[in-house]
Amino acid sequence: MGHDALSMPDYTRFAKSQFAQAVGQVPMPFMMLLIALLGVMTTGAIEQVYHVAIWDPILASTLYLSPTLAVLLNTLFLLATFSVNVFANTVGPAYDFANTFPRKLTWFRGALIVIAVSVILGAWTYYGSAYGYLYNWLLTYGGLLGSVEGIIIFDYALIRRFKFELTDVFWSKGRFRYWRGINPAAFITFAIVEFIIYAPFIPYHNIIFSNSWLLSFLLSGLIYVPLMTQWIMPRYQPELKGSIFRGGYVSNEVMTVFNRNT
């Protein structure tokens, strides 16, 4: 459900209006809470009846249901996993690949690239060990994605206050070109954060790695924001005026557009 929450903008982008887009995302946190409650209640019920705390519904159904019912239920789990987790989590990365080279890559071709990368990674091999799945897989890519998400969210929410030059996003020589099409602040932030997260000789490395997503997210904001406001924006986006404490950094034309809309 966490990944589906991150992928929600890839679905709500097709909403008819901003109101419909916002309403479509309202149920998500409540659905995640409901699923968490069901998981806790199911585990508690199994412990009460069988005196064993089993959180995995596949294991519980295999051990305590008849073979026919267990096969049927596990088949439904398999279909649900593919229809929700696999398919839903493919949408966002497929758009990412397609948008890197839109002249040649459609969303379908982006999805094929995602499938190829997934097969090469062999992520399913980690499911055989809970320790390997949590510490070798989830925490590893959590540290990577936490930094990316931190850079994006701090830039969009804190620096620009949800306002930016939409036309320039699609213009090769627009305000977001930075240095030869690369944002140095983003690359420098990502490199520093990943070094801190993954370098084994860093003090308290086990604690840092065990909280890789949260720390990479917060560290990215602490590093990225001053780099952008003190270096990148004055050099490559001098038209943007303001402060992170007073409405963010916005150009005059964008502010005019938002003021007209309000």
Short mmCIF file of C-alpha atoms in Angstrom, two decimals:
data_model
loop_
_atom_site.label_atom_id
_atom_site.label_comp_id
_atom_site.label_asym_id
_atom_site.label_seq_id
_atom_site.Cartn_x
_atom_site.Cartn_y
_atom_site.Cartn_z
CA MET A 1 0.00 0.00 0.00
CA GLY A 2 2.90 2.35 0.66
CA HIS A 3 4.12 2.05 -2.90
CA ASP A 4 0.60 2.48 -4.22
CA ALA A 5 0.36 5.73 -2.26
CA LEU A 6 3.49 6.98 -3.99
CA SER A 7 2.10 5.88 -7.34
CA MET A 8 -1.24 7.60 -6.76
CA PRO A 9 -0.28 10.73 -8.78
CA ASP A 10 0.28 8.48 -11.80
CA TYR A 11 -3.40 7.54 -11.64
CA THR A 12 -4.94 10.82 -10.54
CA ARG A 13 -3.18 12.65 -13.39
CA PHE A 14 -6.13 11.52 -15.51
CA ALA A 15 -8.69 13.10 -13.18
CA LYS A 16 -11.15 15.56 -14.71
CA SER A 17 -10.34 18.37 -12.27
CA GLN A 18 -8.09 19.32 -9.37
CA PHE A 19 -10.98 18.68 -6.98
CA ALA A 20 -11.49 15.18 -8.37
CA GLN A 21 -7.76 14.55 -8.11
CA ALA A 22 -7.74 15.57 -4.44
CA VAL A 23 -10.87 13.60 -3.55
CA GLY A 24 -9.44 10.52 -5.24
CA GLN A 25 -6.50 10.51 -2.83
CA VAL A 26 -8.51 11.09 0.37
CA PRO A 27 -9.40 7.40 0.97
CA MET A 28 -5.78 6.20 0.64
CA PRO A 29 -4.56 6.77 4.23
CA PHE A 30 -7.79 5.31 5.62
CA MET A 31 -7.41 2.22 3.43
CA MET A 32 -3.83 1.78 4.63
CA LEU A 33 -4.99 2.12 8.25
CA LEU A 34 -7.78 -0.40 7.68
CA ILE A 35 -5.41 -2.96 6.17
CA ALA A 36 -2.99 -2.50 9.07
CA LEU A 37 -5.83 -3.03 11.56
CA LEU A 38 -6.99 -6.15 9.73
CA GLY A 39 -3.46 -7.53 9.86
CA VAL A 40 -3.18 -6.93 13.60
CA MET A 41 -6.65 -8.36 14.29
CA THR A 42 -5.99 -11.44 12.17
CA THR A 43 -2.69 -12.12 13.91
CA GLY A 44 -4.35 -11.67 17.29
CA ALA A 45 -7.18 -14.03 16.36
CA ILE A 46 -4.76 -16.74 15.20
CA GLU A 47 -2.77 -16.42 18.41
CA GLN A 48 -5.95 -16.64 20.48
CA VAL A 49 -7.18 -19.79 18.69
CA TYR A 50 -3.94 -21.64 17.89
CA HIS A 51 -1.62 -20.05 20.49
CA VAL A 52 0.86 -19.08 17.77
CA ALA A 53 1.30 -15.53 16.47
CA ILE A 54 1.34 -15.90 12.69
CA TRP A 55 1.20 -12.63 10.72
CA ASP A 56 1.60 -14.24 7.29
CA PRO A 57 -1.89 -15.15 5.94
CA ILE A 58 -0.37 -17.57 3.41
CA LEU A 59 1.38 -19.52 6.16
CA ALA A 60 -1.73 -19.45 8.37
CA SER A 61 -4.02 -20.71 5.61
CA THR A 62 -1.55 -23.45 4.63
CA LEU A 63 -1.19 -24.75 8.18
CA TYR A 64 -4.73 -24.52 9.51
CA LEU A 65 -7.11 -24.84 6.54
CA SER A 66 -8.08 -27.83 4.48
CA PRO A 67 -5.90 -28.43 1.39
CA THR A 68 -8.66 -27.44 -1.04
CA LEU A 69 -9.52 -24.22 0.78
CA ALA A 70 -5.84 -23.40 1.30
CA VAL A 71 -5.08 -23.76 -2.42
CA LEU A 72 -8.08 -21.60 -3.32
CA LEU A 73 -7.19 -18.91 -0.80
CA ASN A 74 -3.51 -18.84 -1.77
CA THR A 75 -4.49 -18.57 -5.42
CA LEU A 76 -6.53 -15.49 -4.54
CA PHE A 77 -3.51 -14.08 -2.67
CA LEU A 78 -1.37 -14.69 -5.75
CA LEU A 79 -3.83 -12.93 -8.05
CA ALA A 80 -4.19 -10.03 -5.60
CA THR A 81 -0.42 -9.62 -5.39
CA PHE A 82 -0.05 -9.41 -9.14
CA SER A 83 -3.11 -7.25 -9.76
CA VAL A 84 -2.28 -4.74 -7.02
CA ASN A 85 1.42 -4.75 -6.14
CA VAL A 86 3.06 -5.80 -9.40
CA PHE A 87 0.77 -3.99 -11.83
CA ALA A 88 0.26 -0.87 -9.72
CA ASN A 89 3.95 -0.46 -8.95
CA THR A 90 4.83 -0.78 -12.64
CA VAL A 91 2.82 2.28 -13.65
CA GLY A 92 5.08 4.92 -12.06
CA PRO A 93 8.47 3.55 -13.22
CA ALA A 94 7.08 2.96 -16.71
CA TYR A 95 6.15 6.65 -16.93
CA ASP A 96 9.60 7.58 -15.64
CA PHE A 97 11.36 5.60 -18.36
CA ALA A 98 8.97 6.84 -21.04
CA ASN A 99 9.50 10.48 -20.01
CA THR A 100 13.29 10.20 -20.24
CA PHE A 101 13.05 9.82 -24.03
CA PRO A 102 9.43 10.51 -25.01
CA ARG A 103 10.17 10.65 -28.74
CA LYS A 104 11.04 6.96 -28.78
CA LEU A 105 9.55 5.49 -25.62
CA THR A 106 5.84 5.06 -25.04
CA TRP A 107 4.38 4.03 -21.70
CA PHE A 108 4.14 0.43 -22.93
CA ARG A 109 7.81 0.37 -23.88
CA GLY A 110 8.64 1.89 -20.51
CA ALA A 111 6.72 -0.94 -18.85
CA LEU A 112 8.75 -3.49 -20.83
CA ILE A 113 11.96 -1.84 -19.58
CA VAL A 114 10.65 -2.06 -16.01
CA ILE A 115 9.94 -5.75 -16.46
CA ALA A 116 13.43 -6.35 -17.87
CA VAL A 117 15.08 -4.49 -14.97
CA SER A 118 12.96 -6.44 -12.47
CA VAL A 119 13.99 -9.76 -13.97
CA ILE A 120 17.67 -8.74 -13.92
CA LEU A 121 17.45 -7.67 -10.27
CA GLY A 122 15.75 -10.90 -9.28
CA ALA A 123 14.01 -9.24 -6.35
CA TRP A 124 11.95 -12.36 -5.62
CA THR A 125 15.07 -14.12 -4.34
CA TYR A 126 14.88 -12.08 -1.14
CA TYR A 127 11.49 -13.49 -0.16
CA GLY A 128 13.10 -16.71 1.03
CA SER A 129 14.54 -14.94 4.06
CA ALA A 130 12.76 -12.31 6.11
CA TYR A 131 16.10 -10.91 7.27
CA GLY A 132 17.43 -10.70 3.72
CA TYR A 133 14.19 -9.15 2.51
CA LEU A 134 14.16 -6.46 5.20
CA TYR A 135 17.84 -5.61 5.50
CA ASN A 136 19.24 -6.45 2.07
CA TRP A 137 16.35 -5.33 -0.08
CA LEU A 138 13.92 -2.96 1.64
CA LEU A 139 16.52 -0.94 3.53
CA THR A 140 18.85 -0.79 0.52
CA TYR A 141 16.39 0.61 -1.97
CA GLY A 142 14.67 2.57 0.80
CA GLY A 143 17.88 4.53 1.25
CA LEU A 144 18.06 5.18 -2.48
CA LEU A 145 14.42 6.23 -2.88
CA GLY A 146 14.41 8.25 0.34
CA SER A 147 17.04 10.58 -1.05
CA VAL A 148 15.26 10.95 -4.40
CA GLU A 149 11.93 11.59 -2.72
CA GLY A 150 13.51 14.04 -0.28
CA ILE A 151 15.05 16.09 -3.09
CA ILE A 152 11.78 16.19 -5.04
CA ILE A 153 9.52 16.94 -2.09
CA PHE A 154 11.73 19.57 -0.46
CA ASP A 155 12.19 21.29 -3.83
CA TYR A 156 8.51 21.30 -4.73
CA ALA A 157 6.90 21.77 -1.32
CA LEU A 158 9.40 23.88 0.63
CA ILE A 159 11.42 25.84 -1.94
CA ARG A 160 8.71 26.47 -4.56
CA ARG A 161 5.60 26.14 -2.37
CA PHE A 162 3.84 23.98 -4.99
CA LYS A 163 4.31 26.64 -7.69
CA PHE A 164 6.72 26.35 -10.59
CA GLU A 165 7.16 27.20 -14.25
CA LEU A 166 5.19 24.42 -15.94
CA THR A 167 6.19 25.40 -19.48
CA ASP A 168 9.89 25.29 -18.60
CA VAL A 169 9.59 21.65 -17.53
CA PHE A 170 9.04 20.71 -21.19
CA TRP A 171 11.46 23.25 -22.68
CA SER A 172 15.01 21.98 -23.23
CA LYS A 173 16.46 25.46 -22.62
CA GLY A 174 14.10 26.47 -19.83
CA ARG A 175 14.76 27.35 -16.21
CA PHE A 176 15.16 23.72 -15.24
CA ARG A 177 18.06 23.05 -17.56
CA TYR A 178 20.59 24.08 -14.91
CA TRP A 179 24.13 22.98 -15.89
CA ARG A 180 23.95 21.13 -19.22
CA GLY A 181 20.60 19.66 -18.26
CA ILE A 182 21.81 18.48 -14.84
CA ASN A 183 20.96 19.91 -11.43
CA PRO A 184 24.30 19.82 -9.56
CA ALA A 185 22.62 20.28 -6.18
CA ALA A 186 20.54 17.14 -6.68
CA PHE A 187 23.51 15.02 -7.72
CA ILE A 188 25.75 16.30 -4.95
CA THR A 189 23.02 15.77 -2.35
CA PHE A 190 22.32 12.25 -3.57
CA ALA A 191 26.02 11.32 -3.55
CA ILE A 192 26.64 12.63 -0.02
CA VAL A 193 23.52 11.04 1.44
CA GLU A 194 24.12 7.63 -0.13
CA PHE A 195 27.73 7.70 1.10
CA ILE A 196 26.52 8.34 4.64
CA ILE A 197 23.86 5.61 4.41
CA TYR A 198 25.96 2.85 2.85
CA ALA A 199 29.59 3.49 3.93
CA PRO A 200 30.29 0.73 6.50
CA PHE A 201 32.97 2.71 8.33
CA ILE A 202 30.61 5.59 9.21
CA PRO A 203 30.05 5.71 13.01
CA TYR A 204 26.78 4.07 14.11
CA HIS A 205 26.38 2.58 10.64
CA ASN A 206 23.95 -0.11 11.80
CA ILE A 207 21.59 2.46 13.29
CA ILE A 208 21.87 4.68 10.21
CA PHE A 209 21.21 1.83 7.79
CA SER A 210 18.31 0.50 9.88
CA ASN A 211 16.62 3.88 9.39
CA SER A 212 17.84 4.38 5.84
CA TRP A 213 14.66 5.77 4.28
CA LEU A 214 13.87 8.29 6.99
CA LEU A 215 17.46 9.49 7.40
CA SER A 216 18.10 9.73 3.66
CA PHE A 217 14.89 11.73 3.27
CA LEU A 218 15.73 14.19 6.05
CA LEU A 219 19.43 14.49 5.18
CA SER A 220 18.55 15.20 1.56
CA GLY A 221 16.41 18.12 2.64
CA LEU A 222 19.08 19.51 4.95
CA ILE A 223 21.72 19.39 2.20
CA TYR A 224 19.63 20.15 -0.87
CA VAL A 225 17.76 23.22 0.34
CA PRO A 226 20.82 25.40 1.14
CA LEU A 227 22.59 24.26 -2.04
CA MET A 228 19.60 25.32 -4.11
CA THR A 229 18.82 28.59 -2.37
CA GLN A 230 22.41 29.78 -1.96
CA TRP A 231 24.03 28.47 -5.12
CA ILE A 232 21.91 26.89 -7.86
CA MET A 233 18.91 29.22 -7.93
CA PRO A 234 20.91 32.49 -7.83
CA ARG A 235 23.12 31.15 -10.64
CA TYR A 236 20.64 29.32 -12.89
CA GLN A 237 17.23 30.68 -11.84
CA PRO A 238 17.82 34.33 -10.90
CA GLU A 239 14.25 35.20 -11.94
CA LEU A 240 12.91 33.35 -8.91
CA LYS A 241 12.53 35.63 -5.93
CA GLY A 242 11.45 35.00 -2.38
CA SER A 243 12.41 32.96 0.66
CA ILE A 244 11.66 29.54 2.08
CA PHE A 245 10.19 31.38 5.07
CA ARG A 246 7.93 33.68 3.01
CA GLY A 247 6.03 31.85 0.29
CA GLY A 248 8.97 30.14 -1.37
CA TYR A 249 10.82 31.10 -4.56
CA VAL A 250 8.52 32.00 -7.44
CA SER A 251 8.87 34.02 -10.64
CA ASN A 252 6.74 37.09 -11.23
CA GLU A 253 4.78 35.55 -14.10
CA VAL A 254 3.94 32.41 -12.13
CA MET A 255 2.81 34.46 -9.16
CA THR A 256 0.62 36.50 -11.50
CA VAL A 257 -0.98 33.31 -12.83
CA PHE A 258 -1.66 31.93 -9.35
CA ASN A 259 -3.04 35.25 -8.15
CA ARG A 260 -5.43 35.37 -11.10
CA ASN A 261 -6.60 31.83 -10.40
CA THR A 262 -7.29 32.67 -6.79
#
